């Protein structure tokens, strides 16, 4: 997966950006992990992560405390939101 954050101000020094998938079927939000600090990032997806993305209506990026994120939902502000569209 390639992710590019355009015109992205860096998070606060005690925060990190976290990627989440929002289910198209249930609206449930599930974690896809912490993002790196580069504006353009590439990472391999596990089969479970790929299935979350395939079933997602959107992806969101939140700013969360580096000390930890609740596993079931974001608590920080949404910095980015994008629709998931399956091509092909």
PDB file of C-alpha atoms in Angstrom:
ATOM      1  CA  UNK A   1       0.000   0.000   0.000  1.00  0.00           C
ATOM      2  CA  UNK A   2       1.232   3.494  -0.789  1.00  0.00           C
ATOM      3  CA  UNK A   3      -0.039   6.379   1.298  1.00  0.00           C
ATOM      4  CA  UNK A   4       0.794  10.006   0.594  1.00  0.00           C
ATOM      5  CA  UNK A   5      -0.120  12.778   3.013  1.00  0.00           C
ATOM      6  CA  UNK A   6      -0.283  15.961   0.958  1.00  0.00           C
ATOM      7  CA  UNK A   7       0.478  19.264   2.703  1.00  0.00           C
ATOM      8  CA  UNK A   8       0.689  17.372   5.967  1.00  0.00           C
ATOM      9  CA  UNK A   9       1.836  19.338   8.991  1.00  0.00           C
ATOM     10  CA  UNK A  10       3.711  17.035  11.354  1.00  0.00           C
ATOM     11  CA  UNK A  11       1.938  15.833  14.481  1.00  0.00           C
ATOM     12  CA  UNK A  12       2.866  17.284  17.864  1.00  0.00           C
ATOM     13  CA  UNK A  13       6.087  15.876  19.342  1.00  0.00           C
ATOM     14  CA  UNK A  14       4.145  13.711  21.813  1.00  0.00           C
ATOM     15  CA  UNK A  15       1.733  12.413  19.120  1.00  0.00           C
ATOM     16  CA  UNK A  16       1.734  10.023  16.175  1.00  0.00           C
ATOM     17  CA  UNK A  17      -0.541   9.590  13.166  1.00  0.00           C
ATOM     18  CA  UNK A  18      -2.677   6.450  13.246  1.00  0.00           C
ATOM     19  CA  UNK A  19      -4.493   4.828  10.275  1.00  0.00           C
ATOM     20  CA  UNK A  20      -7.987   3.345  10.663  1.00  0.00           C
ATOM     21  CA  UNK A  21     -10.458   1.547   8.363  1.00  0.00           C
ATOM     22  CA  UNK A  22     -14.184   2.333   8.676  1.00  0.00           C
ATOM     23  CA  UNK A  23     -16.317  -0.678   7.695  1.00  0.00           C
ATOM     24  CA  UNK A  24     -18.806  -0.071   4.869  1.00  0.00           C
ATOM     25  CA  UNK A  25     -21.131  -2.688   6.343  1.00  0.00           C
ATOM     26  CA  UNK A  26     -21.154  -1.857  10.053  1.00  0.00           C
ATOM     27  CA  UNK A  27     -19.387   1.501  10.461  1.00  0.00           C
ATOM     28  CA  UNK A  28     -16.984  -0.189  12.887  1.00  0.00           C
ATOM     29  CA  UNK A  29     -13.561   1.459  13.087  1.00  0.00           C
ATOM     30  CA  UNK A  30     -10.519  -0.833  13.136  1.00  0.00           C
ATOM     31  CA  UNK A  31      -6.852   0.008  13.495  1.00  0.00           C
ATOM     32  CA  UNK A  32      -4.380  -0.388  10.645  1.00  0.00           C
ATOM     33  CA  UNK A  33      -1.494   0.852  12.775  1.00  0.00           C
ATOM     34  CA  UNK A  34       0.743   3.817  13.369  1.00  0.00           C
ATOM     35  CA  UNK A  35       2.089   5.708  10.357  1.00  0.00           C
ATOM     36  CA  UNK A  36       5.692   6.708   9.893  1.00  0.00           C
ATOM     37  CA  UNK A  37       6.832  10.305   9.667  1.00  0.00           C
ATOM     38  CA  UNK A  38       7.478  10.478   5.900  1.00  0.00           C
ATOM     39  CA  UNK A  39       4.911  12.272   3.720  1.00  0.00           C
ATOM     40  CA  UNK A  40       4.920   9.326   1.278  1.00  0.00           C
ATOM     41  CA  UNK A  41       4.978   5.844   2.748  1.00  0.00           C
ATOM     42  CA  UNK A  42       4.875   2.321   1.427  1.00  0.00           C
ATOM     43  CA  UNK A  43       4.141  -0.736   3.485  1.00  0.00           C
ATOM     44  CA  UNK A  44       3.180  -4.335   2.964  1.00  0.00           C
ATOM     45  CA  UNK A  45      -0.273  -5.338   4.155  1.00  0.00           C
ATOM     46  CA  UNK A  46      -1.147  -8.538   5.946  1.00  0.00           C
ATOM     47  CA  UNK A  47      -4.096 -10.481   4.570  1.00  0.00           C
ATOM     48  CA  UNK A  48      -6.200  -9.300   7.534  1.00  0.00           C
ATOM     49  CA  UNK A  49      -5.317  -5.640   6.851  1.00  0.00           C
ATOM     50  CA  UNK A  50      -6.113  -6.057   3.144  1.00  0.00           C
ATOM     51  CA  UNK A  51      -9.529  -7.516   4.011  1.00  0.00           C
ATOM     52  CA  UNK A  52     -10.230  -4.542   6.313  1.00  0.00           C
ATOM     53  CA  UNK A  53      -9.393  -2.129   3.492  1.00  0.00           C
ATOM     54  CA  UNK A  54     -11.430  -4.088   0.911  1.00  0.00           C
ATOM     55  CA  UNK A  55     -14.456  -3.895   3.203  1.00  0.00           C
ATOM     56  CA  UNK A  56     -13.951  -0.255   4.166  1.00  0.00           C
ATOM     57  CA  UNK A  57     -16.107   2.691   3.166  1.00  0.00           C
ATOM     58  CA  UNK A  58     -13.288   5.061   4.142  1.00  0.00           C
ATOM     59  CA  UNK A  59      -9.888   5.367   5.751  1.00  0.00           C
ATOM     60  CA  UNK A  60      -9.158   7.941   8.426  1.00  0.00           C
ATOM     61  CA  UNK A  61      -5.935   9.220   9.953  1.00  0.00           C
ATOM     62  CA  UNK A  62      -6.057  10.490  13.517  1.00  0.00           C
ATOM     63  CA  UNK A  63      -3.490  12.135  15.743  1.00  0.00           C
ATOM     64  CA  UNK A  64      -3.032   9.994  18.838  1.00  0.00           C
ATOM     65  CA  UNK A  65      -0.760  10.112  21.878  1.00  0.00           C
ATOM     66  CA  UNK A  66       2.494   8.191  21.376  1.00  0.00           C
ATOM     67  CA  UNK A  67       1.875   6.562  24.752  1.00  0.00           C
ATOM     68  CA  UNK A  68      -0.805   4.361  23.231  1.00  0.00           C
ATOM     69  CA  UNK A  69      -4.119   4.165  21.424  1.00  0.00           C
ATOM     70  CA  UNK A  70      -7.217   2.281  22.540  1.00  0.00           C
ATOM     71  CA  UNK A  71      -7.413  -0.773  20.245  1.00  0.00           C
ATOM     72  CA  UNK A  72     -11.087  -0.349  19.337  1.00  0.00           C
ATOM     73  CA  UNK A  73     -11.475   3.320  18.447  1.00  0.00           C
ATOM     74  CA  UNK A  74      -9.571   6.539  17.924  1.00  0.00           C
ATOM     75  CA  UNK A  75      -9.668   9.185  20.630  1.00  0.00           C
ATOM     76  CA  UNK A  76      -7.668  11.943  18.922  1.00  0.00           C
ATOM     77  CA  UNK A  77      -8.812  14.353  16.221  1.00  0.00           C
ATOM     78  CA  UNK A  78      -9.310  13.161  12.631  1.00  0.00           C
ATOM     79  CA  UNK A  79      -6.593  14.771  10.505  1.00  0.00           C
ATOM     80  CA  UNK A  80      -7.470  13.124   7.165  1.00  0.00           C
ATOM     81  CA  UNK A  81     -10.388  11.175   5.719  1.00  0.00           C
ATOM     82  CA  UNK A  82     -10.704   9.480   2.331  1.00  0.00           C
ATOM     83  CA  UNK A  83     -13.185   7.204   0.592  1.00  0.00           C
ATOM     84  CA  UNK A  84     -12.193   3.668  -0.361  1.00  0.00           C
ATOM     85  CA  UNK A  85     -13.014   2.884  -3.973  1.00  0.00           C
ATOM     86  CA  UNK A  86     -12.298  -0.472  -5.574  1.00  0.00           C
ATOM     87  CA  UNK A  87     -10.961  -0.070  -9.105  1.00  0.00           C
ATOM     88  CA  UNK A  88     -11.052  -2.709 -11.778  1.00  0.00           C
TER      89      UNK A  88
END
